CSV table of C-alpha atoms in Angstrom, one decimal:
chain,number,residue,atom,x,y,z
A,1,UNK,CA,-54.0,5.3,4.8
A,2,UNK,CA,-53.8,3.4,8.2
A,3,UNK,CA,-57.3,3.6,8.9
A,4,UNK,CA,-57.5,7.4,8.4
A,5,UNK,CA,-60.7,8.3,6.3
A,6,UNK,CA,-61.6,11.9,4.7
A,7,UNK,CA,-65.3,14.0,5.2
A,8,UNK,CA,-66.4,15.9,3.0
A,9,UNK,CA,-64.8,17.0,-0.3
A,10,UNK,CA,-61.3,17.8,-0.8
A,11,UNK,CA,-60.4,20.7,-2.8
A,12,UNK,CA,-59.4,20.3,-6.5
A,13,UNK,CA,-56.0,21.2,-7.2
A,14,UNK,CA,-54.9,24.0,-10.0
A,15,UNK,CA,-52.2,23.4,-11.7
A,16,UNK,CA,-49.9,26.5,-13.1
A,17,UNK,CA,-46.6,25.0,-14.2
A,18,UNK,CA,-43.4,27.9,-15.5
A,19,UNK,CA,-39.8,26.8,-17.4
A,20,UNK,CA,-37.6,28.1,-14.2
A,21,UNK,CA,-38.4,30.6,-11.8
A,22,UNK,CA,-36.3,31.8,-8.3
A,23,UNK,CA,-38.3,29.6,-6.2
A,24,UNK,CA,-41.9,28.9,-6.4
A,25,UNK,CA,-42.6,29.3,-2.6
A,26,UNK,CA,-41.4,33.1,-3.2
A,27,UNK,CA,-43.4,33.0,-6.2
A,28,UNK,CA,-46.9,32.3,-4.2
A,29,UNK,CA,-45.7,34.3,-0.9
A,30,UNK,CA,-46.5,36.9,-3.3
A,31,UNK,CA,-49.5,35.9,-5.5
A,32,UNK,CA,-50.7,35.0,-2.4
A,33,UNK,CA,-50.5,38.7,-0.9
A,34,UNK,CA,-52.3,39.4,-4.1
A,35,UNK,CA,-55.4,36.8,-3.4
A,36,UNK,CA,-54.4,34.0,-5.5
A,37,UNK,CA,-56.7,31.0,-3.9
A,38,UNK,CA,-56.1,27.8,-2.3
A,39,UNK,CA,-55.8,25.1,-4.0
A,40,UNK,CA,-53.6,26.8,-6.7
A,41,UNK,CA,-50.1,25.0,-7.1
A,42,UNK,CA,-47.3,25.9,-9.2
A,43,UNK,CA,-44.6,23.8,-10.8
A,44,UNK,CA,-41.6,24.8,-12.1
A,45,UNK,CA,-39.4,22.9,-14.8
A,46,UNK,CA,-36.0,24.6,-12.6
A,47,UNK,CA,-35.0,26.8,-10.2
A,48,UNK,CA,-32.8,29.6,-10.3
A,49,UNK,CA,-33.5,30.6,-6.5
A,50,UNK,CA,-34.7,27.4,-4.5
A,51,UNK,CA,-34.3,27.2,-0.7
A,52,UNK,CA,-34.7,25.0,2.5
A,53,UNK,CA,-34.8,25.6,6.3
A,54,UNK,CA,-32.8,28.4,7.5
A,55,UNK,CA,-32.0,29.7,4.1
A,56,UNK,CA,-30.1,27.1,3.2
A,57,UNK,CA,-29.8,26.9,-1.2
A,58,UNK,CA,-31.7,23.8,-2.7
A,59,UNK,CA,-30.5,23.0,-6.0
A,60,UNK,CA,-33.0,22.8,-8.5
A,61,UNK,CA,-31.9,21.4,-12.1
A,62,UNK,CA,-34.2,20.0,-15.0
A,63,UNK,CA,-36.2,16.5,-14.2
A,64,UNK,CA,-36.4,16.4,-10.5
A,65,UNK,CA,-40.4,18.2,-8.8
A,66,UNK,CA,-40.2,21.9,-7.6
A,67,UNK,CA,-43.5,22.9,-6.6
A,68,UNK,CA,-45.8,24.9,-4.1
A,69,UNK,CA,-49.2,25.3,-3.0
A,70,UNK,CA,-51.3,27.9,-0.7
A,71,UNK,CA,-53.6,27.2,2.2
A,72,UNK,CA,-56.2,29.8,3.3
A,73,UNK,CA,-56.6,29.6,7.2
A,74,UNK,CA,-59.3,29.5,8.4
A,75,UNK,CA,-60.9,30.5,11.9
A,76,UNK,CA,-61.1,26.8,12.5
A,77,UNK,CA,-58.4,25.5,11.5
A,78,UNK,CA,-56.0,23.7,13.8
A,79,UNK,CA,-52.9,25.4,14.2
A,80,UNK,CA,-50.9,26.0,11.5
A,81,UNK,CA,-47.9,24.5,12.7
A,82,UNK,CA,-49.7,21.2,11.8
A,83,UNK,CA,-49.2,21.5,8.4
A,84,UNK,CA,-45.8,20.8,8.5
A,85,UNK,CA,-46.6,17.0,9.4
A,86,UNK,CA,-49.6,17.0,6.8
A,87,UNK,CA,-46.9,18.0,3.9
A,88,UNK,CA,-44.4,15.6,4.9
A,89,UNK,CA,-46.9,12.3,5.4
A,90,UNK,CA,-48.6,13.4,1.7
A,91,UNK,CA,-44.8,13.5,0.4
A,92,UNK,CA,-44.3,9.9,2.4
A,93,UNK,CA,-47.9,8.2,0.4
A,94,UNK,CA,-46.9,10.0,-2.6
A,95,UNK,CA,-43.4,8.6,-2.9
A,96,UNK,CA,-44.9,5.1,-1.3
A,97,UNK,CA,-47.5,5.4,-4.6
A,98,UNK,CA,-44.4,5.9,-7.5
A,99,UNK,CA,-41.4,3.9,-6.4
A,100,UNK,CA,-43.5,1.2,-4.0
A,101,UNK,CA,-39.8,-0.6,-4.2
A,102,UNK,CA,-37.9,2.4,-2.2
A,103,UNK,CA,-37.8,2.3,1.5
A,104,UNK,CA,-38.1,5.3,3.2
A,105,UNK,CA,-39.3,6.8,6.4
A,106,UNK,CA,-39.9,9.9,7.8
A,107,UNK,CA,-37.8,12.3,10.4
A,108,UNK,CA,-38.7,15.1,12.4
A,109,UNK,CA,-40.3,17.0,11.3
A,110,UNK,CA,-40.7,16.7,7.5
A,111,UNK,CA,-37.3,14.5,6.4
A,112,UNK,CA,-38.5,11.9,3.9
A,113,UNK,CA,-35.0,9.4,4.1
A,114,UNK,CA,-34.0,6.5,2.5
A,115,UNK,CA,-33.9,3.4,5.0
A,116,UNK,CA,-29.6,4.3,5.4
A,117,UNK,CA,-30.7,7.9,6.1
A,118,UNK,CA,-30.2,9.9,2.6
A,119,UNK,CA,-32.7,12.2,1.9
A,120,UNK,CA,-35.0,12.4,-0.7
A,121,UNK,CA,-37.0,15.6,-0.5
A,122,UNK,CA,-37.2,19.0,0.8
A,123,UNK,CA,-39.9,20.4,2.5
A,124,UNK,CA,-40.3,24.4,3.1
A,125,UNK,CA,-43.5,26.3,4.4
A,126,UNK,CA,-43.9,29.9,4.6
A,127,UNK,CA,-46.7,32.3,6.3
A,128,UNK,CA,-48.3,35.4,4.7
A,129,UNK,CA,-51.0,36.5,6.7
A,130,UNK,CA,-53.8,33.6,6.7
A,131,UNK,CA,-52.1,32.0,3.9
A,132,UNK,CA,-49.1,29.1,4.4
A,133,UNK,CA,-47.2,28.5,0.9
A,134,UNK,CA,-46.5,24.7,1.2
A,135,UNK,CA,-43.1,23.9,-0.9
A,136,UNK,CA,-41.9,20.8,-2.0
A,137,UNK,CA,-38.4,19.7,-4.0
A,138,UNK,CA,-38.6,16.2,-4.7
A,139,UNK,CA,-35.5,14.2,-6.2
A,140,UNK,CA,-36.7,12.0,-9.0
A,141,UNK,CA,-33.7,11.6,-10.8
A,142,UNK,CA,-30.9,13.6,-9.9
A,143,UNK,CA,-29.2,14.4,-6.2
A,144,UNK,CA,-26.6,16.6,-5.5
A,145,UNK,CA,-23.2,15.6,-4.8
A,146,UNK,CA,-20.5,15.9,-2.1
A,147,UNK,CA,-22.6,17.0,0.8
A,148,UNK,CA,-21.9,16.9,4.0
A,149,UNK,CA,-25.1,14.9,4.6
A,150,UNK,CA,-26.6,12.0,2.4
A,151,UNK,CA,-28.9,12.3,-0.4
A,152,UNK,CA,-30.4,10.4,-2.8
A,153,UNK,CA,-33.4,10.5,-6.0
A,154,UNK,CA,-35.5,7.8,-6.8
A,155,UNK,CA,-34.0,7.0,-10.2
A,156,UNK,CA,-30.4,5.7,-8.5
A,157,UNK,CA,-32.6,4.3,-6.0
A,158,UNK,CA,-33.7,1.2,-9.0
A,159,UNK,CA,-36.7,3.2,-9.5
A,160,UNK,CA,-38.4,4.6,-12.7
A,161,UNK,CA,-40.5,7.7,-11.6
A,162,UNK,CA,-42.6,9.7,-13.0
A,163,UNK,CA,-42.3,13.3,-14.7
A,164,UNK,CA,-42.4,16.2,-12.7
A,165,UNK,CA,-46.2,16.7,-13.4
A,166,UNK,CA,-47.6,13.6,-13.0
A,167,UNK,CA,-45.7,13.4,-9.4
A,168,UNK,CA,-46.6,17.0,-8.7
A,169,UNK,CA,-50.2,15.9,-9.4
A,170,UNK,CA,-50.1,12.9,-7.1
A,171,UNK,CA,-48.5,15.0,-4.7
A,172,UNK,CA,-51.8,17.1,-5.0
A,173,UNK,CA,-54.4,14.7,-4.6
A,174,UNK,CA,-52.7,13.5,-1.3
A,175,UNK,CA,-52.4,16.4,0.2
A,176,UNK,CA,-55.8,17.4,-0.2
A,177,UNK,CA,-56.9,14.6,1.6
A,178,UNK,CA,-54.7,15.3,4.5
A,179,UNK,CA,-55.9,19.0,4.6
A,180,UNK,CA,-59.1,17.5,4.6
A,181,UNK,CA,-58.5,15.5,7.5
A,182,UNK,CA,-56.4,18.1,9.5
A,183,UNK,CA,-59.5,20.5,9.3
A,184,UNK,CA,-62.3,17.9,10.1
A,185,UNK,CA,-60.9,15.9,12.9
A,186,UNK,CA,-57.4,17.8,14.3
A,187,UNK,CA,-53.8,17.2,14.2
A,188,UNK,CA,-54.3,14.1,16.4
A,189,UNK,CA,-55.1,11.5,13.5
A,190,UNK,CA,-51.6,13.3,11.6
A,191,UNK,CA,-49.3,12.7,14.4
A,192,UNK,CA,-50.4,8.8,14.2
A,193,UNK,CA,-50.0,8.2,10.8
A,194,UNK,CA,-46.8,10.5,11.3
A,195,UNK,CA,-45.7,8.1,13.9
A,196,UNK,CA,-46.9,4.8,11.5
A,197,UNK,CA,-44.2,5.6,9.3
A,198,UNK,CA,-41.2,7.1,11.1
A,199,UNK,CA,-38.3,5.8,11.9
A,200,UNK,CA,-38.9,3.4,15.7
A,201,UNK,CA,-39.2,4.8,18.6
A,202,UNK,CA,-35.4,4.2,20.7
A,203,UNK,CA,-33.9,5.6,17.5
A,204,UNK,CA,-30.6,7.0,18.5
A,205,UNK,CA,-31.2,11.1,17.6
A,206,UNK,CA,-29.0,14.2,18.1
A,207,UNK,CA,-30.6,17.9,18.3
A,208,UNK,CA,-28.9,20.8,17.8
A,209,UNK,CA,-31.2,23.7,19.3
A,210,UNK,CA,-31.3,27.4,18.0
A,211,UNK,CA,-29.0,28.9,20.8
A,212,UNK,CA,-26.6,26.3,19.6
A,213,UNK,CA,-26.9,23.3,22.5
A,214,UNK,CA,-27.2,20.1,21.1
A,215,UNK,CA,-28.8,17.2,22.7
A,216,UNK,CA,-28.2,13.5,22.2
A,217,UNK,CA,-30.7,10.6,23.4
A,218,UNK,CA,-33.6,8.3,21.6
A,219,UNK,CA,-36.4,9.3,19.8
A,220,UNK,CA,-39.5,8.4,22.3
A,221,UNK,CA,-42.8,9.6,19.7
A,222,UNK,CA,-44.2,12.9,19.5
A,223,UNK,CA,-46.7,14.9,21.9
A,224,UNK,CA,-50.2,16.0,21.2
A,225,UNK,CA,-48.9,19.2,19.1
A,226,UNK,CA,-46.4,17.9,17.1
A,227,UNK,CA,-43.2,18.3,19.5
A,228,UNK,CA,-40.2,16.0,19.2
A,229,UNK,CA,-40.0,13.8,22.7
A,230,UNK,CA,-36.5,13.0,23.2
A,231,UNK,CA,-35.4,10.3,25.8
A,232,UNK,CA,-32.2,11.9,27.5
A,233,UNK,CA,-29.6,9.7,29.7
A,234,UNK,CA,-30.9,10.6,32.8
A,235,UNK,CA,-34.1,9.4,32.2
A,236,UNK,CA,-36.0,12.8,31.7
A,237,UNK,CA,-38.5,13.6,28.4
A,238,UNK,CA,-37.4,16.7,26.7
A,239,UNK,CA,-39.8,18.5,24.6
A,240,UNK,CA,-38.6,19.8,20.9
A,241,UNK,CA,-40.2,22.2,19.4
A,242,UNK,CA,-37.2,23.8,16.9
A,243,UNK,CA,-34.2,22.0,16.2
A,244,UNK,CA,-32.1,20.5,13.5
A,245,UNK,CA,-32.7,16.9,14.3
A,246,UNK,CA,-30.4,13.7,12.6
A,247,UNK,CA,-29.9,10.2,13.2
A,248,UNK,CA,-26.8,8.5,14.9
């Protein structure tokens, strides 16, 4: 873990799994509402419903990991924005841990990509009050097809992964850990190990912003809270905080 260590004890996971559901992330947005406690993840076998960032549809067959998880905030918590990069460096060890042989790396903020950019997992958190529903679609052995973007699994990657529960269950144990250390020493420790294993700093990005401007320039690291910096042709920092962000 790059020198990162845990305190204390880390939660222990539950484990609900369901044949096919809409999505699980709606699925605990609303158990969650109800009181169902942290810790508790759900896996389904498929999805009927799945989604990603800005609503966009997630296909969900047989064989590949659909699963979510809640978080209780807590009053001293670190901001919640954080768990974003806590999600996506578990999903980095846990892939690292069942297909050693598969290069990947991370991009902002939670993209885990092959090493020629296809990506291998999608990453979706939600807010209810003080809980954050934490969802993860992991390709194991099947991708979708004709995209405009690339994609991949980890089975036509030369790997031979696990089932669905075992990953979902390795999934679990590293991101208790990460929680762990989010809570006990800050988002600071996160961004590092973030950093460790994202693509290199002068990375050639693009950024296309919510009003619709897009940037172009090189990646240049990430600030103290998480915020892309990008390294514009004039020589000036900008500061990311929302944006669809992809290599070029």
């Amino acid at each position: 873990m790059d020198g990162l260590c845990r305190k204390g004890p880390v939660l222990t996971p539950i484990f609900e799994e369901v044949a096919l559901t809409g999505s699980t992330n709606a699925d605990l947005l609303a158990r969650a509402a109800q009181g169902a406690p942290e810790g508790l993840w759900l896996r389904a076998d498929a999805q009927d419903g799945g989604r990603g960032r800005l609503g966009r549809v997630w296909d969900s067959p047989r064989g590949n990991m659909f699963a979510s998880t809640i978080v209780r905030l807590r009053d001293n918590d670190p901001p919640a924005a954080g768990l974003a990069f806590v999600t996506a460096i578990t999903v980095f060890d846990a892939v690292r841990q069942i297909a050693p042989q598969v290069g990947i790396s991370l991009k902002w903020p939670n993209d885990l990509l092959t090493r020629d950019g296809a990506k291998l997992c999608g990453i979706l958190l939600e807010r209810t009050s003080d809980a954050v529903i934490a969802g993860i679609g992991l390709n194991l052995v099947w991708h979708p097809q004709n995209l405009d973007r690339k994609v991949s699994d980890l089975s036509a990657l030369g790997a031979t992964p696990p089932d669905a529960q075992t990953a979902v269950e390795i999934v679990a144990e590293a991101f208790g850990r990460y929680v762990d250390i989010w809570r006990q020493s800050g988002l600071e420790p996160i961004i590092r190990r973030w950093e460790a294993v994202a693509h290199p700093r002068g990375t050639a990005l693009s950024a296309k912003l919510p009003d619709g401007q897009e940037l172009y320039g090189l990646y240049a690291g990430l600030d103290s809270d998480g915020a892309l910096q990008l390294s514009l042709a004039d020589g000036s920092i900008r500061a990311i905080h929302a944006a669809d962000v992809f290599l070029i």
